[in-house]
CSV table of C-alpha atoms in Angstrom, one decimal:
chain,number,residue,atom,x,y,z
A,1,MET,CA,77.6,99.8,-134.2
A,2,GLU,CA,74.3,101.3,-135.2
A,3,ASN,CA,70.8,100.7,-133.9
A,4,ALA,CA,67.5,100.5,-135.9
A,5,GLY,CA,67.2,104.3,-136.0
A,6,ASN,CA,70.7,104.6,-137.6
A,7,THR,CA,72.0,106.2,-134.5
A,8,ARG,CA,75.6,105.3,-133.8
A,9,LEU,CA,76.2,103.8,-130.4
A,10,TYR,CA,79.6,103.6,-128.7
A,11,LEU,CA,81.1,101.2,-126.3
A,12,THR,CA,82.7,103.2,-123.5
A,13,ALA,CA,85.4,102.0,-121.1
A,14,ARG,CA,82.8,102.1,-118.3
A,15,ASP,CA,80.4,99.9,-120.3
A,16,ALA,CA,83.2,97.4,-120.7
A,17,GLY,CA,84.0,97.4,-117.0
A,18,LEU,CA,87.1,99.4,-117.4
A,19,ILE,CA,88.4,102.8,-116.4
A,20,GLY,CA,90.7,105.1,-118.3
A,21,CYS,CA,93.3,107.4,-116.9
A,22,THR,CA,92.7,111.0,-117.9
A,23,SER,CA,96.4,111.9,-117.5
A,24,CYS,CA,98.2,109.3,-119.6
A,25,GLY,CA,95.3,107.4,-121.2
A,26,ARG,CA,96.1,103.9,-119.9
A,27,VAL,CA,93.0,101.7,-119.4
A,28,HIS,CA,92.6,99.8,-116.1
A,29,ALA,CA,90.2,97.4,-114.5
A,30,ALA,CA,87.4,99.2,-112.7
A,31,ARG,CA,88.7,98.1,-109.3
A,32,GLU,CA,91.9,100.1,-109.7
A,33,LYS,CA,92.1,103.3,-107.7
A,34,THR,CA,95.4,104.7,-109.1
A,35,CYS,CA,97.0,104.6,-112.5
A,36,LEU,CA,99.7,101.9,-112.7
A,37,ARG,CA,101.6,104.0,-115.3
A,38,CYS,CA,101.6,107.6,-113.9
A,39,GLY,CA,100.1,107.2,-110.4
A,40,ALA,CA,97.2,109.6,-111.1
A,41,THR,CA,93.9,109.0,-109.2
A,42,LEU,CA,91.4,107.1,-111.3
A,43,ALA,CA,87.7,108.1,-111.4
A,44,SER,CA,85.1,106.8,-113.9
A,45,ARG,CA,83.5,110.2,-114.1
A,46,ASP,CA,83.9,113.6,-112.3
A,47,THR,CA,80.5,114.0,-110.8
A,48,GLN,CA,81.1,117.7,-110.0
A,49,SER,CA,82.5,118.5,-113.5
A,50,LEU,CA,79.6,120.7,-114.7
A,51,GLN,CA,79.4,122.6,-111.4
A,52,LYS,CA,83.1,123.5,-111.7
A,53,VAL,CA,82.8,124.3,-115.4
A,54,TRP,CA,80.0,126.8,-114.8
A,55,ALA,CA,81.6,128.4,-111.8
A,56,TRP,CA,84.9,129.1,-113.7
A,57,TRP,CA,83.0,130.1,-116.8
A,58,LEU,CA,80.9,132.7,-114.9
A,59,ALA,CA,84.1,134.0,-113.3
A,60,GLY,CA,85.7,134.3,-116.7
A,61,VAL,CA,82.7,136.2,-118.1
A,62,ILE,CA,82.6,138.6,-115.2
A,63,ALA,CA,86.4,139.3,-115.6
A,64,PHE,CA,86.0,139.8,-119.3
A,65,VAL,CA,83.7,142.8,-118.9
A,66,PRO,CA,86.2,145.2,-117.2
A,67,ALA,CA,88.8,143.9,-119.6
A,68,ASN,CA,86.9,145.5,-122.5
A,69,VAL,CA,85.7,148.6,-120.6
A,70,TYR,CA,88.7,149.8,-118.7
A,71,PRO,CA,92.1,150.9,-120.1
A,72,MET,CA,94.5,148.1,-121.2
A,73,LEU,CA,97.4,150.5,-121.6
A,74,LYS,CA,98.4,153.8,-120.1
A,75,THR,CA,100.9,155.9,-122.0
A,76,ALA,CA,102.6,159.0,-120.4
A,77,THR,CA,104.4,161.3,-122.8
A,78,LEU,CA,106.0,164.6,-121.5
A,79,GLY,CA,103.6,164.7,-118.6
A,80,THR,CA,100.5,163.9,-120.7
A,81,GLU,CA,98.8,160.6,-120.0
A,82,THR,CA,96.5,158.8,-122.4
A,83,ALA,CA,94.6,155.5,-121.8
A,84,SER,CA,93.6,153.0,-124.4
A,85,THR,CA,91.0,150.2,-124.2
A,86,LEU,CA,91.1,147.1,-126.3
A,87,LEU,CA,88.6,148.4,-128.8
A,88,GLY,CA,90.2,151.8,-128.7
A,89,GLY,CA,93.6,150.3,-129.4
A,90,ILE,CA,92.2,148.4,-132.4
A,91,VAL,CA,90.6,151.6,-133.8
A,92,GLU,CA,93.8,153.5,-133.4
A,93,LEU,CA,95.8,150.8,-135.2
A,94,LEU,CA,93.3,151.0,-138.1
A,95,HIS,CA,93.7,154.8,-138.3
A,96,HIS,CA,97.5,154.3,-138.6
A,97,GLY,CA,97.0,151.8,-141.4
A,98,SER,CA,98.1,148.7,-139.4
A,99,ILE,CA,95.3,146.6,-140.6
A,100,GLY,CA,97.0,143.3,-140.1
A,101,ILE,CA,98.0,144.0,-136.6
A,102,ALA,CA,94.5,145.3,-135.8
A,103,ALA,CA,93.0,142.2,-137.2
A,104,ILE,CA,95.3,140.0,-135.0
A,105,VAL,CA,94.5,141.9,-131.9
A,106,PHE,CA,90.8,141.9,-132.7
A,107,PHE,CA,90.6,138.2,-133.1
A,108,ALA,CA,92.9,137.4,-130.1
A,109,SER,CA,91.2,139.9,-127.8
A,110,ILE,CA,87.5,139.8,-128.8
A,111,VAL,CA,86.6,137.0,-131.2
A,112,ILE,CA,88.6,134.1,-129.7
A,113,PRO,CA,87.6,134.8,-126.0
A,114,ALA,CA,83.9,135.2,-126.9
A,115,SER,CA,84.1,132.0,-129.1
A,116,LYS,CA,85.6,130.1,-126.2
A,117,PHE,CA,82.8,131.2,-123.8
A,118,LEU,CA,80.2,130.1,-126.4
A,119,ALA,CA,81.9,126.8,-127.1
A,120,ILE,CA,82.2,125.9,-123.4
A,121,ALA,CA,78.6,126.8,-122.7
A,122,TYR,CA,77.5,124.8,-125.8
A,123,LEU,CA,79.4,121.7,-124.6
A,124,ALA,CA,78.1,122.0,-121.0
A,125,LEU,CA,74.5,122.5,-122.1
A,126,GLY,CA,74.8,119.6,-124.5
A,127,ILE,CA,75.3,117.1,-121.6
A,128,ASN,CA,71.7,117.5,-120.5
A,129,ARG,CA,70.0,118.1,-123.9
A,130,PRO,CA,70.2,116.7,-127.5
A,131,SER,CA,72.8,118.4,-129.7
A,132,ARG,CA,73.0,118.8,-133.5
A,133,LEU,CA,76.7,117.9,-133.5
A,134,THR,CA,77.8,114.3,-133.1
A,135,ALA,CA,79.7,113.3,-130.0
A,136,HIS,CA,82.9,113.1,-132.1
A,137,ARG,CA,82.4,116.7,-133.4
A,138,ARG,CA,81.8,118.0,-129.9
A,139,HIS,CA,84.9,116.2,-128.6
A,140,GLN,CA,86.9,117.8,-131.4
A,141,LEU,CA,85.4,121.2,-130.4
A,142,TYR,CA,86.5,120.6,-126.8
A,143,GLU,CA,90.1,119.8,-127.9
A,144,VAL,CA,90.1,123.0,-130.0
A,145,VAL,CA,89.0,125.1,-127.0
A,146,GLU,CA,91.7,123.5,-124.8
A,147,PHE,CA,94.4,124.1,-127.5
A,148,VAL,CA,93.5,127.7,-128.2
A,149,GLY,CA,93.4,128.5,-124.4
A,150,ARG,CA,97.2,128.4,-124.1
A,151,TRP,CA,97.6,131.1,-126.9
A,152,SER,CA,95.1,133.6,-125.5
A,153,MET,CA,97.5,135.8,-123.5
A,154,ILE,CA,98.8,137.7,-126.5
A,155,ASP,CA,97.5,141.0,-125.3
A,156,VAL,CA,99.0,140.6,-121.8
A,157,PHE,CA,102.3,139.6,-123.3
A,158,VAL,CA,102.4,142.7,-125.6
A,159,VAL,CA,101.5,145.0,-122.6
A,160,ALA,CA,104.2,143.4,-120.5
A,161,ILE,CA,106.9,143.7,-123.2
A,162,LEU,CA,106.0,147.4,-123.9
A,163,THR,CA,106.0,148.2,-120.2
A,164,ALA,CA,109.5,146.7,-119.9
A,165,LEU,CA,110.9,148.4,-123.0
A,166,VAL,CA,109.3,151.8,-123.0
A,167,GLN,CA,110.5,153.4,-119.8
A,168,LEU,CA,112.2,156.7,-120.7
A,169,GLY,CA,111.8,158.5,-117.4
A,170,SER,CA,109.8,161.7,-117.6
A,171,ALA,CA,109.9,161.7,-121.4
A,172,ALA,CA,107.8,158.6,-122.0
A,173,SER,CA,106.6,155.6,-120.2
A,174,ILE,CA,104.0,152.8,-120.6
A,175,HIS,CA,102.1,151.1,-117.8
A,176,PRO,CA,99.5,148.3,-117.8
A,177,GLY,CA,95.9,149.3,-117.0
A,178,ILE,CA,93.4,147.4,-114.9
A,179,ALA,CA,92.0,145.8,-118.0
A,180,ALA,CA,95.3,143.8,-118.5
A,181,VAL,CA,94.8,142.2,-115.1
A,182,SER,CA,91.1,141.5,-115.8
A,183,PHE,CA,92.0,140.0,-119.2
A,184,ALA,CA,94.6,137.7,-117.7
A,185,LEU,CA,92.1,136.6,-115.1
A,186,SER,CA,89.5,136.0,-117.7
A,187,VAL,CA,91.8,133.8,-119.8
A,188,ALA,CA,92.9,131.9,-116.7
A,189,PHE,CA,89.3,131.3,-115.5
A,190,THR,CA,88.3,130.2,-119.0
A,191,MET,CA,91.2,127.7,-119.2
A,192,LEU,CA,90.2,126.3,-115.8
A,193,SER,CA,86.6,126.0,-117.0
A,194,ALA,CA,87.7,124.0,-120.0
A,195,GLN,CA,90.1,121.8,-118.0
A,196,SER,CA,87.3,121.1,-115.4
A,197,PHE,CA,85.1,119.7,-118.2
A,198,ASP,CA,85.0,115.9,-118.2
A,199,ALA,CA,85.0,115.1,-121.9
A,200,ARG,CA,83.8,111.6,-121.2
A,201,LEU,CA,80.4,113.1,-120.3
A,202,ILE,CA,80.0,113.9,-124.0
A,203,TRP,CA,79.9,110.2,-125.0
A,204,ASP,CA,77.6,109.3,-122.0
A,205,ALA,CA,75.2,112.0,-123.1
A,206,ASP,CA,75.3,110.9,-126.7
A,207,LYS,CA,74.3,107.3,-125.7
A,208,ASP,CA,71.6,108.6,-123.3
A,209,HIS,CA,70.0,110.8,-125.9
A,210,ALA,CA,70.1,107.9,-128.4
A,211,LYS,CA,68.0,105.6,-126.2
């Protein structure tokens, strides 16, 4: 429904005296403590959601810095070792004419992780202050962040495959650098940050700001 100021208001499960299971989606009476379908613990809201979101978010940002500063890949050829950072690898791909691969690595390694950090921060800040996006759009943004998170390990997968395949003794070998570990940790921390976010707070904040 809409109020006099044409602001759309929503009836949440909590307003209706109900509680929804975050695991399977089944709605229960507020007195229920465990989900009757999947057995998950029921809670109207995660009161520590934002604290956990910011803690994992900060850990992800900290891990993301060495992931871009230190070598991602170390290549040893006939006794000569070279190291490549994320940006250095992208530039090298461009020099060899692999524009498509360079674009994929750039978006997967730089653009997507940075966008996830910004999106999570935007959603968390929007709980305590008005937002230009509607609650529905913010919820869609949250679902996109969660979906993209599971596909963010492309760099780590590539390094792992190359390390397993290119081991030619003293002639040539490839080893992962410290940045590979840092990048993997950054992705994991970002996923935990997104999963710690209680999306129901978006709708609560939308109703509070509309009052």
